[in-house]
PDB file as gemmi writes it, atoms N, CA and C in Angstrom:
CRYST1    1.000    1.000    1.000  90.00  90.00  90.00 P 1                      
ATOM      1  N   MET A   1       0.836  -1.173   0.000  1.00  0.00           N  
ATOM      2  CA  MET A   1       0.000   0.000   0.000  1.00  0.00           C  
ATOM      3  C   MET A   1       0.890   1.248   0.000  1.00  0.00           C  
ATOM      4  N   LEU A   2       0.488   2.257  -0.779  1.00  0.00           N  
ATOM      5  CA  LEU A   2       1.274   3.483  -0.870  1.00  0.00           C  
ATOM      6  C   LEU A   2       0.996   4.412   0.300  1.00  0.00           C  
ATOM      7  N   THR A   3       2.048   5.003   0.789  1.00  0.00           N  
ATOM      8  CA  THR A   3       1.857   6.035   1.807  1.00  0.00           C  
ATOM      9  C   THR A   3       1.504   7.340   1.094  1.00  0.00           C  
ATOM     10  N   ALA A   4       1.009   8.313   1.840  1.00  0.00           N  
ATOM     11  CA  ALA A   4       0.622   9.593   1.238  1.00  0.00           C  
ATOM     12  C   ALA A   4       1.825  10.279   0.595  1.00  0.00           C  
ATOM     13  N   GLU A   5       2.981  10.177   1.215  1.00  0.00           N  
ATOM     14  CA  GLU A   5       4.177  10.816   0.673  1.00  0.00           C  
ATOM     15  C   GLU A   5       4.600  10.169  -0.637  1.00  0.00           C  
ATOM     16  N   ARG A   6       4.600   8.855  -0.699  1.00  0.00           N  
ATOM     17  CA  ARG A   6       4.988   8.155  -1.924  1.00  0.00           C  
ATOM     18  C   ARG A   6       3.981   8.392  -3.033  1.00  0.00           C  
ATOM     19  N   ALA A   7       2.714   8.474  -2.692  1.00  0.00           N  
ATOM     20  CA  ALA A   7       1.686   8.693  -3.709  1.00  0.00           C  
ATOM     21  C   ALA A   7       1.834  10.060  -4.360  1.00  0.00           C  
ATOM     22  N   THR A   8       2.155  11.082  -3.586  1.00  0.00           N  
ATOM     23  CA  THR A   8       2.293  12.421  -4.164  1.00  0.00           C  
ATOM     24  C   THR A   8       3.580  12.563  -4.961  1.00  0.00           C  
ATOM     25  N   THR A   9       4.653  11.912  -4.566  1.00  0.00           N  
ATOM     26  CA  THR A   9       5.898  12.028  -5.323  1.00  0.00           C  
ATOM     27  C   THR A   9       5.854  11.170  -6.580  1.00  0.00           C  
ATOM     28  N   ARG A  10       5.061  10.138  -6.581  1.00  0.00           N  
ATOM     29  CA  ARG A  10       4.984   9.249  -7.732  1.00  0.00           C  
ATOM     30  C   ARG A  10       4.227   9.898  -8.897  1.00  0.00           C  
ATOM     31  N   PHE A  11       3.207  10.679  -8.606  1.00  0.00           N  
ATOM     32  CA  PHE A  11       2.368  11.268  -9.643  1.00  0.00           C  
ATOM     33  C   PHE A  11       2.488  12.788  -9.645  1.00  0.00           C  
ATOM     34  N   ARG A  12       3.667  13.293  -9.744  1.00  0.00           N  
ATOM     35  CA  ARG A  12       3.904  14.738  -9.760  1.00  0.00           C  
ATOM     36  C   ARG A  12       3.640  15.265 -11.170  1.00  0.00           C  
ATOM     37  N   ARG A  13       3.012  16.444 -11.274  1.00  0.00           N  
ATOM     38  CA  ARG A  13       2.655  16.998 -12.580  1.00  0.00           C  
ATOM     39  C   ARG A  13       3.565  18.120 -13.041  1.00  0.00           C  
ATOM     40  N   PHE A  14       4.506  18.550 -12.247  1.00  0.00           N  
ATOM     41  CA  PHE A  14       5.499  19.538 -12.640  1.00  0.00           C  
ATOM     42  C   PHE A  14       4.878  20.861 -13.102  1.00  0.00           C  
ATOM     43  N   HIS A  15       3.985  21.429 -12.292  1.00  0.00           N  
ATOM     44  CA  HIS A  15       3.372  22.717 -12.623  1.00  0.00           C  
ATOM     45  C   HIS A  15       4.408  23.831 -12.699  1.00  0.00           C  
ATOM     46  N   ARG A  16       5.417  23.775 -11.857  1.00  0.00           N  
ATOM     47  CA  ARG A  16       6.414  24.845 -11.835  1.00  0.00           C  
ATOM     48  C   ARG A  16       7.205  24.920 -13.128  1.00  0.00           C  
ATOM     49  N   LEU A  17       7.290  23.839 -13.856  1.00  0.00           N  
ATOM     50  CA  LEU A  17       8.072  23.829 -15.091  1.00  0.00           C  
ATOM     51  C   LEU A  17       7.323  24.463 -16.260  1.00  0.00           C  
ATOM     52  N   ARG A  18       6.043  24.781 -16.083  1.00  0.00           N  
ATOM     53  CA  ARG A  18       5.242  25.315 -17.184  1.00  0.00           C  
ATOM     54  C   ARG A  18       4.929  26.796 -17.018  1.00  0.00           C  
ATOM     55  N   ARG A  19       5.846  27.565 -16.478  1.00  0.00           N  
ATOM     56  CA  ARG A  19       5.591  28.990 -16.243  1.00  0.00           C  
ATOM     57  C   ARG A  19       5.734  29.829 -17.504  1.00  0.00           C  
ATOM     58  N   THR A  20       6.683  29.520 -18.359  1.00  0.00           N  
ATOM     59  CA  THR A  20       6.898  30.327 -19.558  1.00  0.00           C  
ATOM     60  C   THR A  20       6.224  29.670 -20.763  1.00  0.00           C  
ATOM     61  N   ALA A  21       5.943  30.472 -21.779  1.00  0.00           N  
ATOM     62  CA  ALA A  21       5.284  29.956 -22.983  1.00  0.00           C  
ATOM     63  C   ALA A  21       6.145  28.900 -23.683  1.00  0.00           C  
ATOM     64  N   ALA A  22       7.451  29.092 -23.677  1.00  0.00           N  
ATOM     65  CA  ALA A  22       8.344  28.131 -24.327  1.00  0.00           C  
ATOM     66  C   ALA A  22       8.289  26.773 -23.635  1.00  0.00           C  
ATOM     67  N   LEU A  23       8.293  26.769 -22.313  1.00  0.00           N  
ATOM     68  CA  LEU A  23       8.232  25.501 -21.586  1.00  0.00           C  
ATOM     69  C   LEU A  23       6.848  24.866 -21.692  1.00  0.00           C  
ATOM     70  N   ARG A  24       5.804  25.677 -21.707  1.00  0.00           N  
ATOM     71  CA  ARG A  24       4.457  25.116 -21.884  1.00  0.00           C  
ATOM     72  C   ARG A  24       4.349  24.435 -23.242  1.00  0.00           C  
ATOM     73  N   GLY A  25       4.986  25.004 -24.249  1.00  0.00           N  
ATOM     74  CA  GLY A  25       4.984  24.396 -25.572  1.00  0.00           C  
ATOM     75  C   GLY A  25       5.663  23.036 -25.592  1.00  0.00           C  
ATOM     76  N   LEU A  26       6.692  22.870 -24.777  1.00  0.00           N  
ATOM     77  CA  LEU A  26       7.376  21.576 -24.704  1.00  0.00           C  
ATOM     78  C   LEU A  26       6.511  20.507 -24.048  1.00  0.00           C  
ATOM     79  N   PHE A  27       5.710  20.893 -23.051  1.00  0.00           N  
ATOM     80  CA  PHE A  27       4.902  19.932 -22.310  1.00  0.00           C  
ATOM     81  C   PHE A  27       3.517  19.719 -22.910  1.00  0.00           C  
ATOM     82  N   ARG A  28       3.120  20.551 -23.855  1.00  0.00           N  
ATOM     83  CA  ARG A  28       1.774  20.468 -24.424  1.00  0.00           C  
ATOM     84  C   ARG A  28       1.591  19.157 -25.176  1.00  0.00           C  
ATOM     85  N   GLU A  29       0.456  18.518 -24.981  1.00  0.00           N  
ATOM     86  CA  GLU A  29       0.165  17.265 -25.669  1.00  0.00           C  
ATOM     87  C   GLU A  29      -0.721  17.481 -26.886  1.00  0.00           C  
ATOM     88  N   THR A  30      -1.578  18.491 -26.856  1.00  0.00           N  
ATOM     89  CA  THR A  30      -2.506  18.752 -27.948  1.00  0.00           C  
ATOM     90  C   THR A  30      -2.299  20.165 -28.458  1.00  0.00           C  
ATOM     91  N   ARG A  31      -2.141  20.292 -29.753  1.00  0.00           N  
ATOM     92  CA  ARG A  31      -1.996  21.607 -30.362  1.00  0.00           C  
ATOM     93  C   ARG A  31      -3.192  21.826 -31.293  1.00  0.00           C  
ATOM     94  N   LEU A  32      -3.982  22.841 -30.978  1.00  0.00           N  
ATOM     95  CA  LEU A  32      -5.150  23.153 -31.787  1.00  0.00           C  
ATOM     96  C   LEU A  32      -5.014  24.579 -32.297  1.00  0.00           C  
ATOM     97  N   ASP A  33      -4.730  24.696 -33.587  1.00  0.00           N  
ATOM     98  CA  ASP A  33      -4.644  26.007 -34.207  1.00  0.00           C  
ATOM     99  C   ASP A  33      -5.225  25.909 -35.619  1.00  0.00           C  
ATOM    100  N   PRO A  34      -5.553  27.026 -36.254  1.00  0.00           N  
ATOM    101  CA  PRO A  34      -6.204  26.989 -37.567  1.00  0.00           C  
ATOM    102  C   PRO A  34      -5.422  26.216 -38.630  1.00  0.00           C  
ATOM    103  N   ALA A  35      -4.119  26.190 -38.539  1.00  0.00           N  
ATOM    104  CA  ALA A  35      -3.320  25.475 -39.534  1.00  0.00           C  
ATOM    105  C   ALA A  35      -3.539  23.966 -39.481  1.00  0.00           C  
ATOM    106  N   ARG A  36      -4.018  23.443 -38.367  1.00  0.00           N  
ATOM    107  CA  ARG A  36      -4.220  22.005 -38.215  1.00  0.00           C  
ATOM    108  C   ARG A  36      -5.667  21.567 -38.444  1.00  0.00           C  
ATOM    109  N   LEU A  37      -6.560  22.512 -38.696  1.00  0.00           N  
ATOM    110  CA  LEU A  37      -7.958  22.171 -38.932  1.00  0.00           C  
ATOM    111  C   LEU A  37      -8.169  21.792 -40.392  1.00  0.00           C  
ATOM    112  N   VAL A  38      -9.176  20.964 -40.647  1.00  0.00           N  
ATOM    113  CA  VAL A  38      -9.476  20.498 -41.991  1.00  0.00           C  
ATOM    114  C   VAL A  38     -10.841  21.037 -42.401  1.00  0.00           C  
ATOM    115  N   LEU A  39     -10.919  21.617 -43.590  1.00  0.00           N  
ATOM    116  CA  LEU A  39     -12.171  22.123 -44.122  1.00  0.00           C  
ATOM    117  C   LEU A  39     -12.762  21.051 -45.032  1.00  0.00           C  
ATOM    118  N   PRO A  40     -13.974  20.585 -44.743  1.00  0.00           N  
ATOM    119  CA  PRO A  40     -14.561  19.547 -45.593  1.00  0.00           C  
ATOM    120  C   PRO A  40     -14.968  20.117 -46.953  1.00  0.00           C  
ATOM    121  N   VAL A  41     -14.737  19.354 -48.003  1.00  0.00           N  
ATOM    122  CA  VAL A  41     -15.128  19.737 -49.354  1.00  0.00           C  
ATOM    123  C   VAL A  41     -15.924  18.582 -49.939  1.00  0.00           C  
ATOM    124  N   PHE A  42     -17.147  18.876 -50.385  1.00  0.00           N  
ATOM    125  CA  PHE A  42     -18.010  17.871 -50.989  1.00  0.00           C  
ATOM    126  C   PHE A  42     -18.158  18.202 -52.464  1.00  0.00           C  
ATOM    127  N   ILE A  43     -17.922  17.235 -53.330  1.00  0.00           N  
ATOM    128  CA  ILE A  43     -17.963  17.461 -54.771  1.00  0.00           C  
ATOM    129  C   ILE A  43     -19.057  16.603 -55.377  1.00  0.00           C  
ATOM    130  N   ASP A  44     -19.903  17.262 -56.191  1.00  0.00           N  
ATOM    131  CA  ASP A  44     -20.945  16.564 -56.942  1.00  0.00           C  
ATOM    132  C   ASP A  44     -20.611  16.747 -58.418  1.00  0.00           C  
ATOM    133  N   ALA A  45     -20.253  15.677 -59.097  1.00  0.00           N  
ATOM    134  CA  ALA A  45     -19.833  15.756 -60.495  1.00  0.00           C  
ATOM    135  C   ALA A  45     -20.966  16.203 -61.408  1.00  0.00           C  
ATOM    136  N   ASN A  46     -22.213  16.010 -60.997  1.00  0.00           N  
ATOM    137  CA  ASN A  46     -23.356  16.367 -61.838  1.00  0.00           C  
ATOM    138  C   ASN A  46     -23.848  17.794 -61.608  1.00  0.00           C  
ATOM    139  N   ALA A  47     -23.339  18.498 -60.631  1.00  0.00           N  
ATOM    140  CA  ALA A  47     -23.807  19.852 -60.322  1.00  0.00           C  
ATOM    141  C   ALA A  47     -23.104  20.869 -61.217  1.00  0.00           C  
ATOM    142  N   ASP A  48     -23.906  21.785 -61.794  1.00  0.00           N  
ATOM    143  CA  ASP A  48     -23.346  22.843 -62.636  1.00  0.00           C  
ATOM    144  C   ASP A  48     -23.005  24.086 -61.825  1.00  0.00           C  
ATOM    145  N   VAL A  49     -23.761  24.315 -60.749  1.00  0.00           N  
ATOM    146  CA  VAL A  49     -23.600  25.508 -59.920  1.00  0.00           C  
ATOM    147  C   VAL A  49     -23.331  25.063 -58.489  1.00  0.00           C  
ATOM    148  N   PRO A  50     -22.379  25.683 -57.798  1.00  0.00           N  
ATOM    149  CA  PRO A  50     -22.146  25.321 -56.388  1.00  0.00           C  
ATOM    150  C   PRO A  50     -23.398  25.578 -55.542  1.00  0.00           C  
ATOM    151  N   VAL A  51     -23.742  24.602 -54.719  1.00  0.00           N  
ATOM    152  CA  VAL A  51     -24.911  24.712 -53.845  1.00  0.00           C  
ATOM    153  C   VAL A  51     -24.419  24.600 -52.405  1.00  0.00           C  
ATOM    154  N   PRO A  52     -24.651  25.632 -51.581  1.00  0.00           N  
ATOM    155  CA  PRO A  52     -24.216  25.548 -50.181  1.00  0.00           C  
ATOM    156  C   PRO A  52     -25.021  24.511 -49.405  1.00  0.00           C  
ATOM    157  N   ILE A  53     -24.374  23.867 -48.465  1.00  0.00           N  
ATOM    158  CA  ILE A  53     -25.032  22.891 -47.598  1.00  0.00           C  
ATOM    159  C   ILE A  53     -25.516  23.641 -46.369  1.00  0.00           C  
ATOM    160  N   ALA A  54     -26.820  23.619 -46.133  1.00  0.00           N  
ATOM    161  CA  ALA A  54     -27.427  24.426 -45.068  1.00  0.00           C  
ATOM    162  C   ALA A  54     -26.946  24.026 -43.673  1.00  0.00           C  
ATOM    163  N   SER A  55     -26.653  22.768 -43.446  1.00  0.00           N  
ATOM    164  CA  SER A  55     -26.278  22.316 -42.102  1.00  0.00           C  
ATOM    165  C   SER A  55     -24.832  22.651 -41.743  1.00  0.00           C  
ATOM    166  N   LEU A  56     -24.035  23.080 -42.718  1.00  0.00           N  
ATOM    167  CA  LEU A  56     -22.648  23.458 -42.445  1.00  0.00           C  
ATOM    168  C   LEU A  56     -22.536  24.972 -42.392  1.00  0.00           C  
ATOM    169  N   PRO A  57     -21.832  25.494 -41.409  1.00  0.00           N  
ATOM    170  CA  PRO A  57     -21.690  26.954 -41.323  1.00  0.00           C  
ATOM    171  C   PRO A  57     -20.798  27.514 -42.414  1.00  0.00           C  
TER     172      PRO A  57                                                      
END                                                                             
C-alpha cells in the first residue's frame, strides 16, 4: 500500500516547469490552431452551380 508521501511524489505533474510559454509548448500534448484544422469539401460531379449545404456553417 502506498503512503501519502509516496503517492504524491509518484504522480507529480510539474506545474512549476510550465511557467513560460516556451516551456508550456514543450509539455503540451494537444496543439489546436487553424493550420491544423481540416475544411470539408463535398464534390458533386453532376452539379453545374455550387450549392451551399445548409447544415454546415
